Amino acid sequence: MDAVNHQVRLAARPVGLPKRSDWSYAEEPVGEPGEGEVLVEILYVSLDPAMRGWMNEGRSYIAPVGIGDVMRALVAGRVVASNHADLAVGDHVTGPLGVQEYAVAGGHAVMKVDPGLAPLPVYLGTLGMPGMTAYFGLLEIGRPAEGETVVVSGAAGAVGGVVGQIAKLKGARAIGIAGGAEKCDYVMQELGFDAAIDYKSQDVAAGLHEHCPKGIDVYFDNVGGEILDAALARLARHARVVICGAISQYNATGAMTGPSNYMSLLVNHASMTGFVVSDYGDRYAEGAREMTGWLSAGKLVSREDIAEGGLQRFPETLLRLFEGRNTGKLVLHVAED
Ligand SMILES: NC(=O)c1ccc[n+]([C@@H]2O[C@H](COP(=O)([O-])OP(=O)(O)OC[C@H]3O[C@@H](n4cnc5c(N)ncnc54)[C@H](OP(=O)(O)O)[C@@H]3O)[C@@H](O)[C@H]2O)c1
């Protein structure tokens, strides 16, 4: 194949919000798949808050992206050449293939998906990593019982929107925290949450007091910072706090703001547990099966926020996550199917 593969590479480790100069654009010839490998044309790139952490040096749950490396990203694409027995040209796949137009990958590194069942971007959202995060984080760590109150921050986002809906499916009450009246309306009217608190214009502590009169049984935290502290102050006895993310802190240039109300865990015999979705990798099929069933039955609403403009738009599209300029799962459209 003579085609050129355009790529976005990490040029520098950002301080604060990533700048254009933290990225470089490169091109190289499209690779040839070897034995057991496939060549994938990338159609959609997933934008994830975790990308900000992957750009930092230091120990984490995964190695940092190296300077000069293609930026790590989950993608959805189409097989255009195959030397793998289980994958044919024209099959659609997802996998961690990076911010680029083409990638050669071992057949085991990608997962075949069916765009007839759900549009490709859904496999990066509700039926992909964020959906599995909501599913396993809520059901395995949060463990909501019928009638309990579940509060989730980042409620209009990819993970949070699914958390509240699963809570409802399990017979719990779902209270969302999101930025802005429009997002709060979306969370209640379209996703079916019982209530929503606009942290940008309302007092979160007062909102939690109003909507959680018996306290919070499960707090699913996507944002950290002051909102986590407000939730801790309102825990019910034996509450479970799921530490899924802390997006309010990802671009901090100084020390992260940690919770000060943590004694509430002791007073309420509560637990706070950190969670990484990849720990449940061997159970994704189980989560995907149940989530697909809910989607097909119309019990789960999936929303994708699709940015156009191709790879050149990657830097500013990523920033949308940190500015709250996405509703549902943010993906970048890279090529037509
Ligand atoms: N532990 C895991 O395995 C795992 C896996 C996937 C994701 N995560 C984490 O889950 C969280 C949500 O990820 P996602 O993919 O679903 O992203 P998302 O919620 O779709 O998008 C990010 C949202 O975060 C909110 N936000 C941004 N800055 C904020 C701030 N300073 N304070 C409060 N909210 C802020 C914005 O919504 P508003 O407009 O409402 O502010 C924005 O839309 C992230 O923390 C991510 O790192 C963890």
mmCIF file of C-alpha atoms and ligand atoms in Angstrom:
data_model
loop_
_atom_site.group_PDB
_atom_site.id
_atom_site.type_symbol
_atom_site.label_atom_id
_atom_site.label_comp_id
_atom_site.label_asym_id
_atom_site.label_seq_id
_atom_site.Cartn_x
_atom_site.Cartn_y
_atom_site.Cartn_z
ATOM 1 C CA MET A 1 0.000 0.000 0.000
ATOM 2 C CA ASP A 2 1.456 3.406 -0.999
ATOM 3 C CA ALA A 3 -0.815 5.454 1.249
ATOM 4 C CA VAL A 4 0.558 7.792 3.897
ATOM 5 C CA ASN A 5 -0.315 7.349 7.571
ATOM 6 C CA HIS A 6 -0.777 10.693 9.346
ATOM 7 C CA GLN A 7 -0.201 10.598 13.093
ATOM 8 C CA VAL A 8 -0.414 12.754 16.208
ATOM 9 C CA ARG A 9 2.602 12.287 18.464
ATOM 10 C CA LEU A 10 3.401 13.549 21.955
ATOM 11 C CA ALA A 11 6.031 16.283 21.605
ATOM 12 C CA ALA A 12 6.326 17.481 25.209
ATOM 13 C CA ARG A 13 4.923 16.748 28.669
ATOM 14 C CA PRO A 14 2.252 19.391 29.327
ATOM 15 C CA VAL A 15 2.153 21.677 32.314
ATOM 16 C CA GLY A 16 -1.509 22.338 33.040
ATOM 17 C CA LEU A 17 -3.847 22.089 30.065
ATOM 18 C CA PRO A 18 -2.147 20.565 26.998
ATOM 19 C CA LYS A 19 -1.083 23.159 24.414
ATOM 20 C CA ARG A 20 -0.739 22.772 20.648
ATOM 21 C CA SER A 21 3.046 22.732 21.045
ATOM 22 C CA ASP A 22 2.772 19.601 23.216
ATOM 23 C CA TRP A 23 1.828 17.733 20.030
ATOM 24 C CA SER A 24 3.556 17.075 16.727
ATOM 25 C CA TYR A 25 2.204 15.785 13.444
ATOM 26 C CA ALA A 26 4.089 13.069 11.622
ATOM 27 C CA GLU A 27 3.605 10.930 8.572
ATOM 28 C CA GLU A 28 5.040 7.608 7.569
ATOM 29 C CA PRO A 29 4.167 4.943 5.005
ATOM 30 C CA VAL A 30 1.234 2.754 5.916
ATOM 31 C CA GLY A 31 2.604 -0.521 7.371
ATOM 32 C CA GLU A 32 2.208 -4.042 6.017
ATOM 33 C CA PRO A 33 0.626 -6.626 8.326
ATOM 34 C CA GLY A 34 2.840 -9.605 9.179
ATOM 35 C CA GLU A 35 1.747 -13.119 10.116
ATOM 36 C CA GLY A 36 -1.227 -13.025 12.497
ATOM 37 C CA GLU A 37 -1.608 -9.257 12.034
ATOM 38 C CA VAL A 38 -4.152 -6.928 10.453
ATOM 39 C CA LEU A 39 -3.973 -3.450 8.941
ATOM 40 C CA VAL A 40 -6.747 -1.241 10.314
ATOM 41 C CA GLU A 41 -7.987 2.021 8.827
ATOM 42 C CA ILE A 42 -8.997 4.138 11.803
ATOM 43 C CA LEU A 43 -12.436 5.738 11.510
ATOM 44 C CA TYR A 44 -13.051 7.124 15.021
ATOM 45 C CA VAL A 45 -10.658 8.056 17.835
ATOM 46 C CA SER A 46 -11.900 8.049 21.425
ATOM 47 C CA LEU A 47 -11.130 11.123 23.569
ATOM 48 C CA ASP A 48 -10.700 10.139 27.197
ATOM 49 C CA PRO A 49 -9.832 12.195 30.301
ATOM 50 C CA ALA A 50 -7.260 9.500 31.144
ATOM 51 C CA MET A 51 -5.210 10.708 28.168
ATOM 52 C CA ARG A 52 -4.101 13.643 30.282
ATOM 53 C CA GLY A 53 -2.608 11.276 32.845
ATOM 54 C CA TRP A 54 -0.905 9.173 30.165
ATOM 55 C CA MET A 55 0.977 12.314 29.064
ATOM 56 C CA ASN A 56 2.630 12.695 32.484
ATOM 57 C CA GLU A 57 5.857 11.118 33.583
ATOM 58 C CA GLY A 58 5.723 8.970 36.699
ATOM 59 C CA ARG A 59 4.236 5.816 38.076
ATOM 60 C CA SER A 60 0.593 5.106 37.296
ATOM 61 C CA TYR A 61 -1.606 2.125 36.449
ATOM 62 C CA ILE A 62 -0.138 2.200 32.921
ATOM 63 C CA ALA A 63 3.214 3.408 31.507
ATOM 64 C CA PRO A 64 3.282 7.012 30.237
ATOM 65 C CA VAL A 65 3.266 7.722 26.499
ATOM 66 C CA GLY A 66 6.883 8.354 25.498
ATOM 67 C CA ILE A 67 7.968 11.670 24.028
ATOM 68 C CA GLY A 68 7.861 11.260 20.253
ATOM 69 C CA ASP A 69 5.458 8.308 20.433
ATOM 70 C CA VAL A 70 2.096 8.157 18.687
ATOM 71 C CA MET A 71 -0.473 9.280 21.283
ATOM 72 C CA ARG A 72 -2.210 6.310 22.892
ATOM 73 C CA ALA A 73 -5.940 6.126 22.134
ATOM 74 C CA LEU A 74 -8.744 3.643 21.833
ATOM 75 C CA VAL A 75 -10.108 3.648 18.299
ATOM 76 C CA ALA A 76 -12.703 2.036 16.070
ATOM 77 C CA GLY A 77 -11.830 1.133 12.519
ATOM 78 C CA ARG A 78 -12.094 -1.231 9.593
ATOM 79 C CA VAL A 79 -9.742 -4.056 8.604
ATOM 80 C CA VAL A 80 -8.228 -3.245 5.189
ATOM 81 C CA ALA A 81 -5.691 -6.112 5.016
ATOM 82 C CA SER A 82 -5.579 -9.282 7.080
ATOM 83 C CA ASN A 83 -3.172 -12.096 7.837
ATOM 84 C CA HIS A 84 -5.291 -13.284 10.735
ATOM 85 C CA ALA A 85 -7.615 -16.273 10.403
ATOM 86 C CA ASP A 86 -10.467 -14.734 12.454
ATOM 87 C CA LEU A 87 -10.476 -11.260 10.881
ATOM 88 C CA ALA A 88 -11.447 -10.513 7.284
ATOM 89 C CA VAL A 89 -11.100 -7.387 5.160
ATOM 90 C CA GLY A 90 -14.173 -5.241 5.869
ATOM 91 C CA ASP A 91 -14.561 -6.387 9.496
ATOM 92 C CA HIS A 92 -14.913 -3.620 12.060
ATOM 93 C CA VAL A 93 -12.750 -3.639 15.175
ATOM 94 C CA THR A 94 -11.870 -1.600 18.249
ATOM 95 C CA GLY A 95 -8.561 -1.462 20.075
ATOM 96 C CA PRO A 96 -5.794 0.738 21.503
ATOM 97 C CA LEU A 97 -4.285 1.687 18.144
ATOM 98 C CA GLY A 98 -3.407 5.360 18.735
ATOM 99 C CA VAL A 99 -4.137 8.767 17.231
ATOM 100 C CA GLN A 100 -3.323 7.977 13.614
ATOM 101 C CA GLU A 101 -5.036 7.034 10.369
ATOM 102 C CA TYR A 102 -3.791 3.457 10.006
ATOM 103 C CA ALA A 103 -2.307 0.889 12.370
ATOM 104 C CA VAL A 104 -0.875 -2.598 12.065
ATOM 105 C CA ALA A 105 -1.999 -4.721 15.003
ATOM 106 C CA GLY A 106 -1.846 -8.308 16.148
ATOM 107 C CA GLY A 107 -5.242 -9.950 15.717
ATOM 108 C CA HIS A 108 -5.409 -10.501 19.495
ATOM 109 C CA ALA A 109 -5.005 -6.751 20.147
ATOM 110 C CA VAL A 110 -8.295 -5.790 18.511
ATOM 111 C CA MET A 111 -11.884 -6.799 19.139
ATOM 112 C CA LYS A 112 -14.375 -7.450 16.352
ATOM 113 C CA VAL A 113 -17.575 -5.399 16.677
ATOM 114 C CA ASP A 114 -20.824 -5.368 14.744
ATOM 115 C CA PRO A 115 -21.859 -1.945 13.363
ATOM 116 C CA GLY A 116 -25.188 -3.522 12.412
ATOM 117 C CA LEU A 117 -26.004 -3.838 16.106
ATOM 118 C CA ALA A 118 -24.863 -0.347 17.161
ATOM 119 C CA PRO A 119 -23.055 2.509 15.366
ATOM 120 C CA LEU A 120 -19.253 2.326 15.691
ATOM 121 C CA PRO A 121 -18.888 5.271 18.151
ATOM 122 C CA VAL A 122 -21.119 3.392 20.620
ATOM 123 C CA TYR A 123 -18.360 0.753 20.842
ATOM 124 C CA LEU A 124 -16.057 3.487 22.149
ATOM 125 C CA GLY A 125 -18.700 4.655 24.629
ATOM 126 C CA THR A 126 -21.550 2.724 26.192
ATOM 127 C CA LEU A 127 -20.467 -0.634 24.732
ATOM 128 C CA GLY A 128 -16.776 0.170 25.154
ATOM 129 C CA MET A 129 -14.372 1.126 27.920
ATOM 130 C CA PRO A 130 -16.498 3.917 29.501
ATOM 131 C CA GLY A 131 -19.593 1.686 29.544
ATOM 132 C CA MET A 132 -17.621 -1.147 31.164
ATOM 133 C CA THR A 133 -16.276 1.377 33.688
ATOM 134 C CA ALA A 134 -19.821 2.358 34.650
ATOM 135 C CA TYR A 135 -21.028 -1.242 34.717
ATOM 136 C CA PHE A 136 -18.263 -2.844 36.796
ATOM 137 C CA GLY A 137 -17.501 0.217 38.904
ATOM 138 C CA LEU A 138 -21.100 0.620 39.954
ATOM 139 C CA LEU A 139 -22.146 -3.010 40.245
ATOM 140 C CA GLU A 140 -18.954 -4.492 41.708
ATOM 141 C CA ILE A 141 -17.712 -1.619 43.898
ATOM 142 C CA GLY A 142 -20.810 0.530 44.444
ATOM 143 C CA ARG A 143 -23.198 -2.460 44.725
ATOM 144 C CA PRO A 144 -26.433 -0.403 44.863
ATOM 145 C CA ALA A 145 -29.425 -2.132 46.416
ATOM 146 C CA GLU A 146 -33.030 -1.427 45.491
ATOM 147 C CA GLY A 147 -34.274 1.797 47.041
ATOM 148 C CA GLU A 148 -30.775 3.089 47.804
ATOM 149 C CA THR A 149 -29.556 6.507 46.669
ATOM 150 C CA VAL A 150 -26.744 6.663 44.115
ATOM 151 C CA VAL A 151 -25.039 9.989 43.411
ATOM 152 C CA VAL A 152 -22.738 10.359 40.408
ATOM 153 C CA SER A 153 -20.628 13.330 39.339
ATOM 154 C CA GLY A 154 -19.782 13.990 35.701
ATOM 155 C CA ALA A 155 -23.357 12.794 35.214
ATOM 156 C CA ALA A 156 -23.780 14.025 31.624
ATOM 157 C CA GLY A 157 -20.557 12.369 30.478
ATOM 158 C CA ALA A 158 -19.724 8.995 28.969
ATOM 159 C CA VAL A 159 -19.268 7.119 32.252
ATOM 160 C CA GLY A 160 -21.569 9.129 34.524
ATOM 161 C CA GLY A 161 -24.593 8.997 32.224
ATOM 162 C CA VAL A 162 -24.424 5.205 32.155
ATOM 163 C CA VAL A 163 -23.843 4.906 35.920
ATOM 164 C CA GLY A 164 -27.109 6.726 36.703
ATOM 165 C CA GLN A 165 -29.069 4.668 34.195
ATOM 166 C CA ILE A 166 -27.753 1.361 35.553
ATOM 167 C CA ALA A 167 -28.554 2.558 39.080
ATOM 168 C CA LYS A 168 -32.155 3.125 37.953
ATOM 169 C CA LEU A 169 -32.273 -0.289 36.242
ATOM 170 C CA LYS A 170 -31.276 -1.813 39.582
ATOM 171 C CA GLY A 171 -34.106 -0.019 41.384
ATOM 172 C CA ALA A 172 -31.983 2.661 43.060
ATOM 173 C CA ARG A 173 -32.543 6.425 43.004
ATOM 174 C CA ALA A 174 -30.076 8.286 40.761
ATOM 175 C CA ILE A 175 -28.917 11.819 41.498
ATOM 176 C CA GLY A 176 -26.525 13.444 39.024
ATOM 177 C CA ILE A 177 -24.097 16.320 39.429
ATOM 178 C CA ALA A 178 -23.238 18.129 36.187
ATOM 179 C CA GLY A 179 -22.164 21.538 34.897
ATOM 180 C CA GLY A 180 -24.992 23.731 33.612
ATOM 181 C CA ALA A 181 -28.774 23.704 33.370
ATOM 182 C CA GLU A 182 -28.781 22.123 29.905
ATOM 183 C CA LYS A 183 -26.773 19.116 31.089
ATOM 184 C CA CYS A 184 -28.962 18.765 34.187
ATOM 185 C CA ASP A 185 -32.084 18.754 31.989
ATOM 186 C CA TYR A 186 -30.499 16.126 29.735
ATOM 187 C CA VAL A 187 -29.634 13.918 32.706
ATOM 188 C CA MET A 188 -33.197 14.046 34.040
ATOM 189 C CA GLN A 189 -35.290 14.200 30.856
ATOM 190 C CA GLU A 190 -33.295 11.927 28.536
ATOM 191 C CA LEU A 191 -31.423 9.641 30.915
ATOM 192 C CA GLY A 192 -34.184 9.373 33.524
ATOM 193 C CA PHE A 193 -32.253 10.440 36.637
ATOM 194 C CA ASP A 194 -34.443 11.425 39.602
ATOM 195 C CA ALA A 195 -32.684 14.751 40.149
ATOM 196 C CA ALA A 196 -29.637 16.704 39.059
ATOM 197 C CA ILE A 197 -27.509 19.357 40.724
ATOM 198 C CA ASP A 198 -25.822 22.030 38.617
ATOM 199 C CA TYR A 199 -22.499 22.469 40.406
ATOM 200 C CA LYS A 200 -21.772 25.620 38.403
ATOM 201 C CA SER A 201 -24.787 27.570 39.660
ATOM 202 C CA GLN A 202 -26.019 25.690 42.731
ATOM 203 C CA ASP A 203 -24.652 24.882 46.170
ATOM 204 C CA VAL A 204 -23.758 21.189 45.866
ATOM 205 C CA ALA A 205 -23.975 20.528 49.620
ATOM 206 C CA ALA A 206 -27.468 22.057 49.746
ATOM 207 C CA GLY A 207 -28.512 20.082 46.656
ATOM 208 C CA LEU A 208 -27.296 16.813 48.190
ATOM 209 C CA HIS A 209 -29.133 17.648 51.407
ATOM 210 C CA GLU A 210 -32.342 18.238 49.453
ATOM 211 C CA HIS A 211 -32.147 15.209 47.144
ATOM 212 C CA CYS A 212 -30.563 12.708 49.545
ATOM 213 C CA PRO A 213 -32.602 13.172 52.729
ATOM 214 C CA LYS A 214 -31.411 9.794 54.089
ATOM 215 C CA GLY A 215 -27.853 10.303 52.889
ATOM 216 C CA ILE A 216 -25.855 8.885 49.958
ATOM 217 C CA ASP A 217 -25.529 5.101 49.810
ATOM 218 C CA VAL A 218 -23.259 5.035 46.740
ATOM 219 C CA TYR A 219 -21.174 7.948 45.542
ATOM 220 C CA PHE A 220 -19.559 7.332 42.135
ATOM 221 C CA ASP A 221 -16.893 9.984 41.772
ATOM 222 C CA ASN A 222 -15.638 11.122 38.387
ATOM 223 C CA VAL A 223 -14.417 14.575 39.336
ATOM 224 C CA GLY A 224 -12.725 14.706 42.779
ATOM 225 C CA GLY A 225 -11.976 18.045 44.460
ATOM 226 C CA GLU A 226 -14.686 20.002 46.239
ATOM 227 C CA ILE A 227 -17.535 17.890 44.864
ATOM 228 C CA LEU A 228 -16.020 14.742 46.395
ATOM 229 C CA ASP A 229 -15.745 16.569 49.699
ATOM 230 C CA ALA A 230 -19.394 17.652 49.572
ATOM 231 C CA ALA A 231 -20.484 14.070 48.843
ATOM 232 C CA LEU A 232 -18.366 12.673 51.691
ATOM 233 C CA ALA A 233 -20.113 15.023 54.080
ATOM 234 C CA ARG A 234 -23.483 13.514 53.146
ATOM 235 C CA LEU A 235 -22.740 9.755 53.306
ATOM 236 C CA ALA A 236 -25.263 7.303 54.732
ATOM 237 C CA ARG A 237 -24.199 4.526 57.103
ATOM 238 C CA HIS A 238 -22.250 1.789 55.249
ATOM 239 C CA ALA A 239 -21.953 3.960 52.120
ATOM 240 C CA ARG A 240 -19.637 2.921 49.285
ATOM 241 C CA VAL A 241 -17.574 5.604 47.526
ATOM 242 C CA VAL A 242 -16.211 4.575 44.125
ATOM 243 C CA ILE A 243 -13.125 6.567 43.113
ATOM 244 C CA CYS A 244 -13.356 6.324 39.337
ATOM 245 C CA GLY A 245 -11.683 9.595 38.354
ATOM 246 C CA ALA A 246 -10.801 13.119 39.436
ATOM 247 C CA ILE A 247 -11.007 15.218 36.283
ATOM 248 C CA SER A 248 -11.082 18.492 38.263
ATOM 249 C CA GLN A 249 -7.485 17.721 39.288
ATOM 250 C CA TYR A 250 -5.935 16.352 36.075
ATOM 251 C CA ASN A 251 -4.518 19.681 34.893
ATOM 252 C CA ALA A 252 -3.483 20.958 38.320
ATOM 253 C CA THR A 253 -0.035 22.541 38.206
ATOM 254 C CA GLY A 254 0.435 22.267 41.969
ATOM 255 C CA ALA A 255 -0.562 19.564 44.419
ATOM 256 C CA MET A 256 -3.937 17.884 43.918
ATOM 257 C CA THR A 257 -6.735 18.958 46.262
ATOM 258 C CA GLY A 258 -7.610 15.923 48.341
ATOM 259 C CA PRO A 259 -10.719 15.311 50.439
ATOM 260 C CA SER A 260 -10.779 16.807 53.902
ATOM 261 C CA ASN A 261 -14.085 15.214 54.971
ATOM 262 C CA TYR A 262 -12.640 11.707 54.990
ATOM 263 C CA MET A 263 -13.498 11.113 58.672
ATOM 264 C CA SER A 264 -17.048 10.714 57.383
ATOM 265 C CA LEU A 265 -15.886 7.255 56.219
ATOM 266 C CA LEU A 266 -15.156 6.280 59.816
ATOM 267 C CA VAL A 267 -18.252 7.860 61.306
ATOM 268 C CA ASN A 268 -20.497 6.166 58.741
ATOM 269 C CA HIS A 269 -18.680 2.788 58.614
ATOM 270 C CA ALA A 270 -18.229 3.584 54.939
ATOM 271 C CA SER A 271 -15.635 2.564 52.344
ATOM 272 C CA MET A 272 -13.852 4.433 49.576
ATOM 273 C CA THR A 273 -12.337 2.264 46.851
ATOM 274 C CA GLY A 274 -10.184 3.108 43.866
ATOM 275 C CA PHE A 275 -11.143 1.327 40.687
ATOM 276 C CA VAL A 276 -9.489 0.716 37.294
ATOM 277 C CA VAL A 277 -11.677 -0.796 34.605
ATOM 278 C CA SER A 278 -8.906 -2.940 33.121
ATOM 279 C CA ASP A 279 -9.043 -5.079 36.267
ATOM 280 C CA TYR A 280 -12.298 -6.400 34.819
ATOM 281 C CA GLY A 281 -10.877 -7.054 31.319
ATOM 282 C CA ASP A 282 -11.622 -10.759 31.479
ATOM 283 C CA ARG A 283 -15.287 -9.991 32.230
ATOM 284 C CA TYR A 284 -15.937 -7.406 29.454
ATOM 285 C CA ALA A 285 -17.903 -9.946 27.407
ATOM 286 C CA GLU A 286 -20.304 -10.400 30.329
ATOM 287 C CA GLY A 287 -20.730 -6.621 30.760
ATOM 288 C CA ALA A 288 -21.090 -6.038 27.017
ATOM 289 C CA ARG A 289 -23.735 -8.766 26.741
ATOM 290 C CA GLU A 290 -25.931 -7.252 29.444
ATOM 291 C CA MET A 291 -25.402 -3.677 28.213
ATOM 292 C CA THR A 292 -26.209 -4.694 24.605
ATOM 293 C CA GLY A 293 -29.405 -6.296 25.870
ATOM 294 C CA TRP A 294 -30.423 -3.116 27.710
ATOM 295 C CA LEU A 295 -29.584 -0.972 24.658
ATOM 296 C CA SER A 296 -31.573 -3.186 22.253
ATOM 297 C CA ALA A 297 -34.514 -3.234 24.650
ATOM 298 C CA GLY A 298 -34.482 0.577 24.815
ATOM 299 C CA LYS A 299 -33.661 0.494 28.539
ATOM 300 C CA LEU A 300 -30.372 2.341 28.113
ATOM 301 C CA VAL A 301 -29.811 5.612 26.250
ATOM 302 C CA SER A 302 -26.417 6.039 24.610
ATOM 303 C CA ARG A 303 -25.255 9.436 23.473
ATOM 304 C CA GLU A 304 -22.149 10.150 21.449
ATOM 305 C CA ASP A 305 -20.696 13.584 20.826
ATOM 306 C CA ILE A 306 -18.935 13.317 17.468
ATOM 307 C CA ALA A 307 -16.316 15.938 16.596
ATOM 308 C CA GLU A 308 -15.544 16.402 12.915
ATOM 309 C CA GLY A 309 -12.372 17.648 11.267
ATOM 310 C CA GLY A 310 -10.014 14.663 11.341
ATOM 311 C CA LEU A 311 -6.737 14.222 13.180
ATOM 312 C CA GLN A 312 -5.740 17.896 12.898
ATOM 313 C CA ARG A 313 -8.529 18.677 15.352
ATOM 314 C CA PHE A 314 -7.306 16.248 18.014
ATOM 315 C CA PRO A 315 -5.601 18.823 20.328
ATOM 316 C CA GLU A 316 -8.588 21.158 20.663
ATOM 317 C CA THR A 317 -11.074 18.286 20.758
ATOM 318 C CA LEU A 318 -9.282 16.769 23.765
ATOM 319 C CA LEU A 319 -9.597 20.095 25.609
ATOM 320 C CA ARG A 320 -13.383 19.932 25.311
ATOM 321 C CA LEU A 321 -13.381 17.262 28.054
ATOM 322 C CA PHE A 322 -11.704 19.606 30.516
ATOM 323 C CA GLU A 323 -13.937 22.534 29.576
ATOM 324 C CA GLY A 324 -17.170 20.541 29.855
ATOM 325 C CA ARG A 325 -17.860 21.007 26.136
ATOM 326 C CA ASN A 326 -19.091 17.461 25.584
ATOM 327 C CA THR A 327 -22.305 15.659 26.380
ATOM 328 C CA GLY A 328 -22.039 11.882 26.293
ATOM 329 C CA LYS A 329 -19.080 10.089 24.772
ATOM 330 C CA LEU A 330 -16.655 12.376 22.917
ATOM 331 C CA VAL A 331 -15.110 10.863 19.769
ATOM 332 C CA LEU A 332 -13.218 12.318 16.827
ATOM 333 C CA HIS A 333 -14.346 11.297 13.352
ATOM 334 C CA VAL A 334 -11.203 10.549 11.355
ATOM 335 C CA ALA A 335 -12.406 8.879 8.142
ATOM 336 C CA GLU A 336 -15.599 7.822 6.385
ATOM 337 C CA ASP A 337 -16.516 4.151 6.573
HETATM 338 N N1 LIG B 1 -11.066 4.314 36.671
HETATM 339 C C1 LIG B 1 -11.259 3.940 35.423
HETATM 340 O O1 LIG B 1 -10.986 2.812 35.027
HETATM 341 C C2 LIG B 1 -11.826 4.953 34.472
HETATM 342 C C3 LIG B 1 -12.209 4.591 33.172
HETATM 343 C C4 LIG B 1 -12.791 5.576 32.354
HETATM 344 C C5 LIG B 1 -12.961 6.866 32.835
HETATM 345 N N2 LIG B 1 -12.535 7.161 34.080
HETATM 346 C C6 LIG B 1 -12.725 8.498 34.648
HETATM 347 O O2 LIG B 1 -14.111 8.781 34.642
HETATM 348 C C7 LIG B 1 -14.310 10.179 34.556
HETATM 349 C C8 LIG B 1 -15.296 10.484 33.439
HETATM 350 O O3 LIG B 1 -14.727 10.089 32.197
HETATM 351 P P1 LIG B 1 -15.584 10.200 30.860
HETATM 352 O O4 LIG B 1 -14.821 9.538 29.799
HETATM 353 O O5 LIG B 1 -16.977 9.778 31.149
HETATM 354 O O6 LIG B 1 -15.557 11.764 30.589
HETATM 355 P P2 LIG B 1 -16.841 12.692 30.387
HETATM 356 O O7 LIG B 1 -17.579 12.712 31.687
HETATM 357 O O8 LIG B 1 -17.555 12.291 29.161
HETATM 358 O O9 LIG B 1 -16.195 14.112 30.106
HETATM 359 C C9 LIG B 1 -15.563 14.821 31.088
HETATM 360 C C10 LIG B 1 -16.544 15.732 31.853
HETATM 361 O O10 LIG B 1 -15.938 16.090 33.081
HETATM 362 C C11 LIG B 1 -16.530 17.268 33.545
HETATM 363 N N3 LIG B 1 -15.514 18.166 34.103
HETATM 364 C C12 LIG B 1 -14.452 18.699 33.463
HETATM 365 N N4 LIG B 1 -13.746 19.486 34.307
HETATM 366 C C13 LIG B 1 -14.399 19.442 35.492
HETATM 367 C C14 LIG B 1 -14.184 20.055 36.758
HETATM 368 N N5 LIG B 1 -13.150 20.867 36.975
HETATM 369 N N6 LIG B 1 -15.065 19.783 37.762
HETATM 370 C C15 LIG B 1 -16.103 18.980 37.563
HETATM 371 N N7 LIG B 1 -16.374 18.373 36.381
HETATM 372 C C16 LIG B 1 -15.524 18.607 35.372
HETATM 373 C C17 LIG B 1 -17.211 17.935 32.347
HETATM 374 O O11 LIG B 1 -18.605 17.865 32.562
HETATM 375 P P3 LIG B 1 -19.398 19.113 33.249
HETATM 376 O O12 LIG B 1 -19.790 19.996 32.115
HETATM 377 O O13 LIG B 1 -20.506 18.446 33.940
HETATM 378 O O14 LIG B 1 -18.414 19.789 34.150
HETATM 379 C C18 LIG B 1 -16.813 17.060 31.175
HETATM 380 O O15 LIG B 1 -17.819 16.983 30.214
HETATM 381 C C19 LIG B 1 -12.929 10.800 34.369
HETATM 382 O O16 LIG B 1 -12.447 11.221 35.614
HETATM 383 C C20 LIG B 1 -12.101 9.636 33.860
HETATM 384 O O17 LIG B 1 -10.729 9.790 34.126
HETATM 385 C C21 LIG B 1 -11.972 6.231 34.908
#
